[in-house]
Amino acid sequence: MSEDNSDIADLSFEDALRALEDIVRKLEGGEVPLDSSIVLYERGEKLRQHCQARLDAAQLKIEQIIAGADGQAAGTRPFDSEAGH
């Protein structure tokens, strides 16, 4: 089973998302045998975790522009998702 999932770490976000969407279509189709459904579900969960990790990493890279008193950009600061709440 781990061999089937070893490639996930090397997938881009887009490729992992496409693979996850394909798994969802297969599972929703209802024509996959139970044992295969379990394997597909487990792979889908690993793909979902990979996509979430890629999104989390991208969010950390987002920066906000800090405006100076004259309204011009004075620098940047790391994105803080809690600041707006």
Backbone as CSV, one residue per row, in Angstrom:
resi,resn,N_x,N_y,N_z,CA_x,CA_y,CA_z,C_x,C_y,C_z
1,MET,0.816,-1.201,0.000,0.000,0.000,0.000,0.852,1.254,0.000
2,SER,1.910,1.291,0.777,2.744,2.486,0.828,3.417,2.758,-0.508
3,GLU,3.687,1.709,-1.272,4.289,1.900,-2.590,3.357,2.685,-3.492
4,ASP,2.041,2.435,-3.380,1.066,3.116,-4.208,0.989,4.604,-3.886
5,ASN,1.391,4.993,-2.684,1.283,6.380,-2.250,2.622,7.107,-2.215
6,SER,3.710,6.417,-2.550,5.031,7.026,-2.430,5.225,8.182,-3.396
7,ASP,4.473,8.225,-4.476,4.625,9.275,-5.473,3.930,10.575,-5.077
8,ILE,3.065,10.551,-4.092,2.264,11.722,-3.748,3.137,12.913,-3.359
9,ALA,4.182,12.686,-2.608,5.037,13.784,-2.153,5.667,14.540,-3.313
10,ASP,5.811,13.885,-4.464,6.431,14.522,-5.621,5.432,15.245,-6.523
11,LEU,4.126,15.112,-6.237,3.112,15.721,-7.092,2.985,17.217,-6.838
12,SER,2.734,17.957,-7.899,2.399,19.368,-7.734,0.997,19.449,-7.141
13,PHE,0.636,20.608,-6.645,-0.708,20.787,-6.093,-1.761,20.451,-7.143
14,GLU,-1.564,20.951,-8.355,-2.538,20.752,-9.423,-2.692,19.270,-9.791
15,ASP,-1.570,18.558,-9.886,-1.622,17.133,-10.212,-2.286,16.333,-9.088
16,ALA,-1.979,16.674,-7.851,-2.592,15.985,-6.712,-4.091,16.248,-6.673
17,LEU,-4.497,17.472,-6.967,-5.913,17.815,-6.976,-6.649,17.057,-8.076
18,ARG,-6.042,16.968,-9.267,-6.652,16.199,-10.358,-6.797,14.723,-9.974
19,ALA,-5.774,14.153,-9.345,-5.824,12.753,-8.922,-6.924,12.557,-7.872
20,LEU,-7.056,13.509,-6.961,-8.093,13.438,-5.940,-9.479,13.522,-6.571
21,GLU,-9.648,14.422,-7.527,-10.931,14.545,-8.228,-11.281,13.256,-8.967
22,ASP,-10.287,12.601,-9.553,-10.507,11.344,-10.251,-10.980,10.261,-9.277
23,ILE,-10.379,10.213,-8.106,-10.774,9.240,-7.090,-12.211,9.498,-6.649
24,VAL,-12.552,10.757,-6.441,-13.917,11.097,-6.013,-14.927,10.652,-7.070
25,ARG,-14.627,10.894,-8.343,-15.525,10.464,-9.427,-15.708,8.941,-9.406
26,LYS,-14.620,8.206,-9.224,-14.702,6.744,-9.196,-15.549,6.267,-8.016
27,LEU,-15.321,6.859,-6.841,-16.068,6.447,-5.663,-17.539,6.830,-5.771
28,GLU,-17.821,7.998,-6.312,-19.208,8.425,-6.465,-19.943,7.590,-7.515
29,GLY,-19.190,7.051,-8.477,-19.797,6.208,-9.510,-20.397,4.943,-8.933
30,GLY,-19.895,4.477,-7.808,-20.452,3.330,-7.129,-20.183,1.983,-7.777
31,GLU,-19.313,1.940,-8.761,-19.058,0.679,-9.445,-17.713,0.067,-9.075
32,VAL,-17.064,0.614,-8.059,-15.770,0.108,-7.615,-16.015,-0.919,-6.512
33,PRO,-15.397,-2.093,-6.603,-15.554,-3.096,-5.534,-15.115,-2.532,-4.179
34,LEU,-15.664,-3.089,-3.115,-15.407,-2.585,-1.761,-13.922,-2.493,-1.438
35,ASP,-13.166,-3.543,-1.687,-11.733,-3.523,-1.364,-11.013,-2.415,-2.124
36,SER,-11.364,-2.243,-3.388,-10.754,-1.170,-4.186,-11.190,0.193,-3.683
37,SER,-12.432,0.292,-3.223,-12.934,1.554,-2.676,-12.136,1.976,-1.460
38,ILE,-11.801,1.019,-0.620,-11.025,1.323,0.591,-9.641,1.831,0.207
39,VAL,-9.000,1.168,-0.740,-7.675,1.594,-1.197,-7.756,2.981,-1.822
40,LEU,-8.781,3.216,-2.656,-8.952,4.534,-3.284,-9.196,5.607,-2.224
41,TYR,-10.022,5.298,-1.228,-10.308,6.260,-0.170,-9.038,6.633,0.589
42,GLU,-8.231,5.630,0.925,-6.987,5.896,1.651,-6.041,6.765,0.817
43,ARG,-5.936,6.467,-0.473,-5.097,7.295,-1.345,-5.665,8.715,-1.438
44,GLY,-6.974,8.812,-1.542,-7.619,10.124,-1.594,-7.331,10.952,-0.363
45,GLU,-7.330,10.320,0.793,-7.030,11.048,2.033,-5.589,11.536,2.033
46,LYS,-4.672,10.729,1.558,-3.263,11.158,1.476,-3.112,12.311,0.475
47,LEU,-3.837,12.245,-0.630,-3.805,13.337,-1.609,-4.388,14.616,-1.006
48,ARG,-5.483,14.486,-0.244,-6.094,15.649,0.403,-5.115,16.298,1.385
49,GLN,-4.432,15.467,2.169,-3.456,15.987,3.123,-2.312,16.694,2.401
50,HIS,-1.876,16.127,1.284,-0.803,16.737,0.494,-1.247,18.101,-0.039
51,CYS,-2.467,18.160,-0.582,-2.987,19.430,-1.104,-3.081,20.468,0.009
52,GLN,-3.582,20.063,1.183,-3.702,20.996,2.299,-2.335,21.505,2.741
53,ALA,-1.352,20.635,2.785,-0.002,21.055,3.163,0.557,22.058,2.154
54,ARG,0.305,21.825,0.871,0.780,22.759,-0.166,0.087,24.112,-0.021
55,LEU,-1.216,24.104,0.267,-1.949,25.361,0.474,-1.441,26.096,1.704
56,ASP,-1.193,25.354,2.782,-0.671,25.972,4.011,0.689,26.614,3.763
57,ALA,1.545,25.928,2.994,2.865,26.469,2.689,2.751,27.730,1.846
58,ALA,1.821,27.734,0.899,1.625,28.909,0.052,1.115,30.087,0.878
59,GLN,0.224,29.819,1.820,-0.314,30.886,2.654,0.792,31.552,3.469
60,LEU,1.742,30.774,3.930,2.844,31.337,4.707,3.708,32.285,3.883
61,LYS,3.696,32.094,2.571,4.521,32.922,1.702,3.859,34.240,1.314
62,ILE,2.551,34.323,1.546,1.841,35.548,1.186,2.313,36.689,2.088
63,GLU,2.537,37.824,1.494,2.951,38.989,2.275,1.985,40.140,2.032
64,GLN,1.805,40.957,3.045,0.981,42.140,2.927,1.888,43.350,2.723
65,ILE,1.454,44.243,1.866,2.221,45.470,1.638,1.883,46.470,2.734
66,ILE,2.920,47.059,3.323,2.751,48.066,4.364,2.901,49.429,3.710
67,ALA,1.871,50.255,3.860,1.919,51.595,3.282,2.506,52.571,4.292
68,GLY,3.371,53.452,3.799,3.947,54.484,4.636,2.975,55.640,4.796
69,ALA,3.368,56.663,5.550,2.508,57.820,5.797,2.128,58.529,4.504
70,ASP,2.998,58.462,3.495,2.710,59.127,2.230,1.865,58.258,1.296
71,GLY,1.448,57.081,1.764,0.614,56.199,0.958,1.387,55.277,0.035
72,GLN,2.698,55.444,-0.014,3.524,54.596,-0.868,3.921,53.322,-0.116
73,ALA,4.230,52.288,-0.867,4.655,51.036,-0.257,5.953,51.251,0.509
74,ALA,5.960,50.841,1.780,7.126,51.041,2.623,7.808,49.725,2.971
75,GLY,7.238,48.629,2.552,7.805,47.325,2.866,6.715,46.281,2.883
76,THR,7.050,45.132,3.379,6.076,44.044,3.476,6.173,43.404,4.840
77,ARG,5.135,42.668,5.204,5.150,41.872,6.437,4.473,40.545,6.124
78,PRO,4.790,39.512,6.866,4.178,38.196,6.632,2.656,38.268,6.815
79,PHE,1.965,37.473,6.056,0.500,37.370,6.153,0.113,36.819,7.517
80,ASP,-0.882,37.410,8.146,-1.396,36.932,9.418,-2.906,36.776,9.276
81,SER,-3.369,35.538,9.135,-4.797,35.289,8.894,-5.655,35.672,10.097
82,GLU,-5.084,35.794,11.259,-5.831,36.146,12.458,-5.974,37.653,12.625
83,ALA,-5.190,38.458,11.927,-5.194,39.901,12.104,-6.517,40.532,11.727
84,GLY,-7.201,39.978,10.751,-8.447,40.567,10.296,-9.653,40.170,11.103
85,HIS,-9.483,39.306,12.094,-10.634,38.816,12.844,-10.825,39.543,14.132
